[in-house]
GROMACS .gro file of C-alpha atoms in nm:
model
  287
    1MET     CA    1  -0.067   0.033  -0.013
    2ASN     CA    2   0.154   0.333  -0.093
    3ASN     CA    3   0.144   0.631   0.131
    4LYS     CA    4  -0.133   0.794  -0.061
    5LYS     CA    5  -0.397   0.548   0.012
    6TYR     CA    6  -0.268   0.474   0.376
    7LEU     CA    7  -0.373   0.854   0.471
    8LEU     CA    8  -0.709   0.856   0.271
    9ILE     CA    9  -0.766   0.561   0.490
   10LEU     CA   10  -0.651   0.786   0.795
   11LEU     CA   11  -0.813   1.057   0.724
   12PRO     CA   12  -1.133   0.976   0.832
   13PHE     CA   13  -1.048   0.905   1.156
   14VAL     CA   14  -0.794   1.172   1.212
   15CYS     CA   15  -1.080   1.357   1.140
   16LEU     CA   16  -1.285   1.220   1.354
   17PHE     CA   17  -1.073   1.214   1.662
   18PHE     CA   18  -0.993   1.586   1.607
   19PHE     CA   19  -1.374   1.724   1.615
   20SER     CA   20  -1.439   1.490   1.866
   21ALA     CA   21  -1.220   1.672   2.070
   22CYS     CA   22  -1.297   2.021   1.967
   23ALA     CA   23  -1.674   1.947   2.090
   24GLN     CA   24  -1.544   1.832   2.412
   25HIS     CA   25  -1.348   2.153   2.443
   26HIS     CA   26  -1.604   2.362   2.379
   27ILE     CA   27  -1.892   2.218   2.610
   28VAL     CA   28  -2.130   2.472   2.703
   29TYR     CA   29  -2.231   2.418   3.114
   30PRO     CA   30  -2.565   2.487   3.199
   31SER     CA   31  -2.591   2.846   3.464
   32PRO     CA   32  -2.805   2.963   3.677
   33LYS     CA   33  -3.016   3.273   3.524
   34GLY     CA   34  -2.854   3.560   3.543
   35PHE     CA   35  -2.469   3.408   3.471
   36ASP     CA   36  -2.228   3.262   3.329
   37LEU     CA   37  -2.052   2.974   3.444
   38ASN     CA   38  -1.870   2.911   3.109
   39ASN     CA   39  -1.672   3.263   3.135
   40GLY     CA   40  -1.563   3.372   3.453
   41GLU     CA   41  -1.264   3.664   3.559
   42LYS     CA   42  -0.993   3.538   3.698
   43LEU     CA   43  -0.881   3.702   4.004
   44PHE     CA   44  -0.549   3.731   4.212
   45VAL     CA   45  -0.556   3.467   4.482
   46PRO     CA   46  -0.252   3.490   4.798
   47ASP     CA   47  -0.015   3.250   4.782
   48ALA     CA   48  -0.097   3.198   5.141
   49LEU     CA   49  -0.457   3.072   5.000
   50HIS     CA   50  -0.336   2.773   4.862
   51GLU     CA   51  -0.606   2.544   5.013
   52LEU     CA   52  -0.877   2.820   4.977
   53SER     CA   53  -1.149   2.706   5.171
   54GLY     CA   54  -1.384   3.018   5.251
   55ILE     CA   55  -1.503   3.343   5.108
   56ALA     CA   56  -1.736   3.604   5.162
   57PHE     CA   57  -1.824   4.005   5.172
   58PRO     CA   58  -1.879   4.228   5.457
   59GLU     CA   59  -2.274   4.325   5.436
   60GLU     CA   60  -2.183   4.689   5.433
   61SER     CA   61  -1.897   4.666   5.167
   62SER     CA   62  -1.753   4.453   4.887
   63ASN     CA   63  -1.417   4.666   4.899
   64HIS     CA   64  -1.305   4.382   5.073
   65ILE     CA   65  -1.320   4.000   5.027
   66PHE     CA   66  -1.234   3.748   5.331
   67ALA     CA   67  -1.094   3.447   5.281
   68ASN     CA   68  -0.987   3.162   5.498
   69GLU     CA   69  -0.790   2.831   5.419
   70ASP     CA   70  -0.832   2.477   5.561
   71GLU     CA   71  -0.517   2.457   5.794
   72ASN     CA   72  -0.403   2.752   5.956
   73GLY     CA   73  -0.684   2.960   6.194
   74ILE     CA   74  -0.575   3.290   5.978
   75VAL     CA   75  -0.814   3.468   5.823
   76TYR     CA   76  -0.709   3.706   5.508
   77PHE     CA   77  -0.918   4.003   5.368
   78PHE     CA   78  -0.792   4.184   5.006
   79ALA     CA   79  -0.958   4.390   4.722
   80PRO     CA   80  -1.083   4.178   4.480
   81GLY     CA   81  -0.825   4.184   4.240
   82GLU     CA   82  -0.552   4.316   4.430
   83LYS     CA   83  -0.195   4.182   4.531
   84LYS     CA   84  -0.191   4.313   4.904
   85HIS     CA   85  -0.370   4.137   5.144
   86GLN     CA   86  -0.417   4.158   5.559
   87GLU     CA   87  -0.482   3.880   5.809
   88ILE     CA   88  -0.581   3.839   6.165
   89LYS     CA   89  -0.498   3.541   6.345
   90PHE     CA   90  -0.799   3.411   6.507
   91ALA     CA   91  -0.708   3.012   6.662
   92LYS     CA   92  -0.382   2.747   6.618
   93LYS     CA   93  -0.379   2.509   6.349
   94GLY     CA   94  -0.724   2.286   6.257
   95ASP     CA   95  -0.952   2.200   5.992
   96TYR     CA   96  -1.126   2.495   5.933
   97GLU     CA   97  -1.399   2.493   5.680
   98ASP     CA   98  -1.619   2.810   5.582
   99ILE     CA   99  -1.638   3.155   5.710
  100ALA     CA  100  -1.925   3.404   5.754
  101ILE     CA  101  -1.969   3.771   5.837
  102SER     CA  102  -2.311   3.882   5.997
  103ASN     CA  103  -2.378   4.134   6.304
  104GLY     CA  104  -2.100   4.297   6.352
  105PHE     CA  105  -1.863   3.972   6.380
  106ILE     CA  106  -1.646   3.731   6.182
  107MET     CA  107  -1.722   3.359   6.207
  108VAL     CA  108  -1.540   3.022   6.060
  109LEU     CA  109  -1.693   2.691   6.043
  110GLU     CA  110  -1.439   2.427   6.162
  111SER     CA  111  -1.463   2.070   6.019
  112ASN     CA  112  -1.630   1.951   6.334
  113GLY     CA  113  -1.916   2.201   6.404
  114SER     CA  114  -1.720   2.449   6.646
  115ILE     CA  115  -1.805   2.780   6.517
  116TYR     CA  116  -1.492   3.085   6.597
  117THR     CA  117  -1.657   3.372   6.657
  118PHE     CA  118  -1.475   3.770   6.682
  119PRO     CA  119  -1.553   4.093   6.668
  120TYR     CA  120  -1.510   4.285   6.351
  121THR     CA  121  -1.311   4.547   6.464
  122ASP     CA  122  -1.074   4.305   6.615
  123LEU     CA  123  -0.954   4.351   6.266
  124LEU     CA  124  -0.726   4.654   6.335
  125GLN     CA  125  -0.504   4.422   6.521
  126GLN     CA  126  -0.260   4.095   6.401
  127ASN     CA  127  -0.464   3.862   6.662
  128ALA     CA  128  -0.814   3.822   6.760
  129GLU     CA  129  -0.824   3.899   7.127
  130SER     CA  130  -1.242   3.799   7.142
  131VAL     CA  131  -1.294   3.511   7.028
  132LYS     CA  132  -1.560   3.287   7.122
  133VAL     CA  133  -1.571   2.899   7.046
  134GLY     CA  134  -1.939   2.736   6.992
  135LYS     CA  135  -1.871   2.393   7.064
  136HIS     CA  136  -2.119   2.111   7.088
  137ILE     CA  137  -2.432   2.341   6.967
  138ILE     CA  138  -2.453   2.072   6.675
  139PRO     CA  139  -2.389   1.749   6.600
  140LYS     CA  140  -2.075   1.639   6.613
  141ALA     CA  141  -2.011   1.548   6.171
  142GLU     CA  142  -1.837   1.689   5.883
  143TYR     CA  143  -1.934   2.001   5.747
  144GLU     CA  144  -1.784   2.244   5.509
  145SER     CA  145  -2.078   2.494   5.438
  146LEU     CA  146  -2.135   2.815   5.632
  147ALA     CA  147  -2.351   3.109   5.581
  148ALA     CA  148  -2.532   3.451   5.763
  149SER     CA  149  -2.828   3.604   5.650
  150PRO     CA  150  -2.748   3.926   5.800
  151MET     CA  151  -3.142   4.048   5.736
  152ASP     CA  152  -3.272   3.835   5.974
  153SER     CA  153  -2.929   3.745   6.235
  154LEU     CA  154  -2.899   3.370   6.160
  155LEU     CA  155  -2.653   3.161   6.100
  156TYR     CA  156  -2.664   2.847   5.878
  157VAL     CA  157  -2.485   2.500   5.864
  158LEU     CA  158  -2.500   2.235   5.631
  159CYS     CA  159  -2.408   1.899   5.643
  160LYS     CA  160  -2.162   1.700   5.458
  161LYS     CA  161  -2.159   1.393   5.609
  162CYS     CA  162  -2.369   1.340   5.900
  163ALA     CA  163  -2.466   1.026   6.068
  164VAL     CA  164  -2.870   1.109   6.061
  165ASP     CA  165  -2.895   1.121   5.687
  166ASN     CA  166  -2.676   0.814   5.606
  167LYS     CA  167  -3.016   0.615   5.560
  168SER     CA  168  -3.231   0.910   5.419
  169LYS     CA  169  -3.253   1.105   5.054
  170SER     CA  170  -3.191   1.424   5.253
  171LEU     CA  171  -2.948   1.657   5.353
  172THR     CA  172  -2.958   1.818   5.703
  173GLY     CA  173  -2.904   2.177   5.817
  174TYR     CA  174  -2.916   2.366   6.122
  175ILE     CA  175  -3.047   2.744   6.163
  176LEU     CA  176  -2.859   2.906   6.414
  177ALA     CA  177  -2.946   3.240   6.614
  178ILE     CA  178  -2.644   3.523   6.685
  179SER     CA  179  -2.632   3.702   6.969
  180LYS     CA  180  -2.576   4.072   7.019
  181ASP     CA  181  -2.259   3.972   7.240
  182GLY     CA  182  -2.169   3.694   6.926
  183ASP     CA  183  -2.301   3.384   7.130
  184ILE     CA  184  -2.447   3.098   6.889
  185SER     CA  185  -2.706   2.929   7.004
  186LEU     CA  186  -2.909   2.612   6.791
  187LYS     CA  187  -3.267   2.757   6.683
  188SER     CA  188  -3.355   2.474   6.452
  189GLU     CA  189  -3.325   2.268   6.129
  190PHE     CA  190  -3.445   2.190   5.758
  191GLN     CA  191  -3.359   1.910   5.526
  192ILE     CA  192  -3.271   1.906   5.126
  193ASN     CA  193  -3.461   1.651   4.940
  194GLU     CA  194  -3.173   1.504   4.761
  195GLN     CA  195  -3.465   1.327   4.472
  196GLN     CA  196  -3.484   1.723   4.429
  197ILE     CA  197  -3.160   1.741   4.320
  198ASP     CA  198  -3.137   1.442   4.090
  199HIS     CA  199  -3.487   1.567   3.942
  200PHE     CA  200  -3.253   1.865   3.805
  201SER     CA  201  -2.928   1.656   3.713
  202SER     CA  202  -2.878   1.319   3.838
  203LEU     CA  203  -2.624   1.230   4.173
  204ASN     CA  204  -2.580   0.878   3.964
  205GLY     CA  205  -2.657   0.704   4.305
  206LYS     CA  206  -2.478   0.950   4.465
  207LYS     CA  207  -2.511   1.142   4.799
  208PHE     CA  208  -2.450   1.540   4.762
  209ARG     CA  209  -2.159   1.646   4.995
  210PRO     CA  210  -2.146   2.052   4.986
  211SER     CA  211  -1.832   2.181   5.067
  212ALA     CA  212  -1.988   2.584   5.064
  213MET     CA  213  -2.303   2.782   5.019
  214THR     CA  214  -2.409   3.145   5.034
  215ARG     CA  215  -2.775   3.356   4.999
  216ASN     CA  216  -2.822   3.521   4.760
  217LYS     CA  217  -2.946   3.856   4.849
  218LYS     CA  218  -3.116   4.021   4.567
  219THR     CA  219  -3.342   3.701   4.466
  220ASN     CA  220  -3.357   3.523   4.825
  221GLN     CA  221  -3.193   3.208   4.713
  222TRP     CA  222  -2.959   2.975   4.892
  223TYR     CA  223  -2.609   2.848   4.643
  224ILE     CA  224  -2.486   2.497   4.751
  225LEU     CA  225  -2.138   2.434   4.632
  226SER     CA  226  -2.023   2.054   4.628
  227SER     CA  227  -1.660   2.006   4.523
  228ILE     CA  228  -1.726   1.607   4.525
  229ASN     CA  229  -2.012   1.604   4.310
  230LYS     CA  230  -1.879   1.907   4.053
  231MET     CA  231  -2.220   2.089   4.099
  232LEU     CA  232  -2.354   2.348   4.175
  233VAL     CA  233  -2.762   2.341   4.368
  234VAL     CA  234  -3.014   2.659   4.395
  235THR     CA  235  -3.297   2.634   4.677
  236ASP     CA  236  -3.550   2.886   4.710
  237ASP     CA  237  -3.587   3.025   5.043
  238LYS     CA  238  -3.779   2.677   5.167
  239TRP     CA  239  -3.542   2.471   5.056
  240GLU     CA  240  -3.721   2.366   4.728
  241VAL     CA  241  -3.451   2.294   4.497
  242ILE     CA  242  -3.531   2.512   4.189
  243GLY     CA  243  -3.210   2.398   4.011
  244ALA     CA  244  -2.883   2.167   3.944
  245TYR     CA  245  -2.626   2.264   3.744
  246PRO     CA  246  -2.322   1.995   3.629
  247LEU     CA  247  -1.974   2.183   3.713
  248ASN     CA  248  -1.695   2.194   3.408
  249PRO     CA  249  -1.438   1.994   3.592
  250ALA     CA  250  -1.168   2.198   3.369
  251ILE     CA  251  -1.316   2.566   3.520
  252PHE     CA  252  -1.400   2.352   3.847
  253ASN     CA  253  -1.127   2.210   3.986
  254GLN     CA  254  -1.188   2.144   4.312
  255PRO     CA  255  -1.463   2.403   4.447
  256GLU     CA  256  -1.478   2.492   4.815
  257ALA     CA  257  -1.545   2.859   4.858
  258ILE     CA  258  -1.887   3.081   4.736
  259ALA     CA  259  -2.045   3.438   4.775
  260PHE     CA  260  -2.198   3.737   4.658
  261ASP     CA  261  -2.076   4.058   4.667
  262ASN     CA  262  -2.310   4.368   4.728
  263ALA     CA  263  -2.375   4.395   4.326
  264GLY     CA  264  -2.557   4.062   4.277
  265ASN     CA  265  -2.191   3.907   4.135
  266LEU     CA  266  -2.121   3.538   4.244
  267PHE     CA  267  -1.794   3.411   4.326
  268ILE     CA  268  -1.622   3.087   4.312
  269GLY     CA  269  -1.299   2.959   4.451
  270ASN     CA  270  -1.095   2.637   4.397
  271GLU     CA  271  -0.869   2.483   4.655
  272ALA     CA  272  -0.525   2.437   4.448
  273GLY     CA  273  -0.561   2.058   4.508
  274ASP     CA  274  -0.173   1.980   4.424
  275LYS     CA  275   0.157   2.094   4.559
  276ASN     CA  276   0.238   2.266   4.228
  277GLY     CA  277  -0.090   2.369   4.157
  278LYS     CA  278  -0.239   2.724   4.269
  279ALA     CA  279  -0.580   2.807   4.419
  280THR     CA  280  -0.820   2.997   4.144
  281LEU     CA  281  -1.110   3.231   4.247
  282LEU     CA  282  -1.324   3.343   3.958
  283LYS     CA  283  -1.615   3.614   3.928
  284PHE     CA  284  -1.903   3.543   3.721
  285LYS     CA  285  -2.072   3.898   3.706
  286LEU     CA  286  -2.457   3.966   3.721
  287ASN     CA  287  -2.574   3.981   3.390
   0.00000   0.00000   0.00000
């Protein structure tokens, strides 16, 4: 067989591979109304946030974004897009997962359910001096999601892996009250139905494992992120699922943090994952 005939035989297979690869690269993933999760603005992330695990904005301003990583008891804050950052130490090393700001307090969730609280005014110092630790407020389990609702002075914590959900098709969350002194107490519970998630996007027989959550103040909807499931779930204010969106793994390699700024723009942070990678912070503008 001469070279020309050989090339003619191979040509259809080469074209098929080429167009298949291009099609995969240009897959457009669905997005919640008002956003395009296929096109985000990549913002600078300090090297200290290699294992980025939580982000939040103060209720009164979006000039600074607050963040934590999952090993050191430090809160970092910086203007979105700028390379300079400040930090405040609030505790020793641990396993810290998410951050929330409300009623003049900064709160950080530990994976076992403990919540560290200190006044916003402590940011003027290098170390937080008025830290309170809320232990045993919720059942000991695995948690990664914490969000604040300034309009009602409440905190919301969602189970990632709780014994109470092992044999059910639901996910348990806890609603906590914040006192004027920064003390936290349990108020009530709520559930999210996994079958409702399946209705919009299949969980493929797996449990839904949230890694972060936040409230959209413009719509009162909850946005719940899952790194394991590579999915963003949206519920209404009664925790009824109204959408579930698979995430492009090329963009969201390890999504662990989520927040809205006061203009309604959506921010999602990815942990670096491996030692050679870098954390990413993406801004998705409200259309």
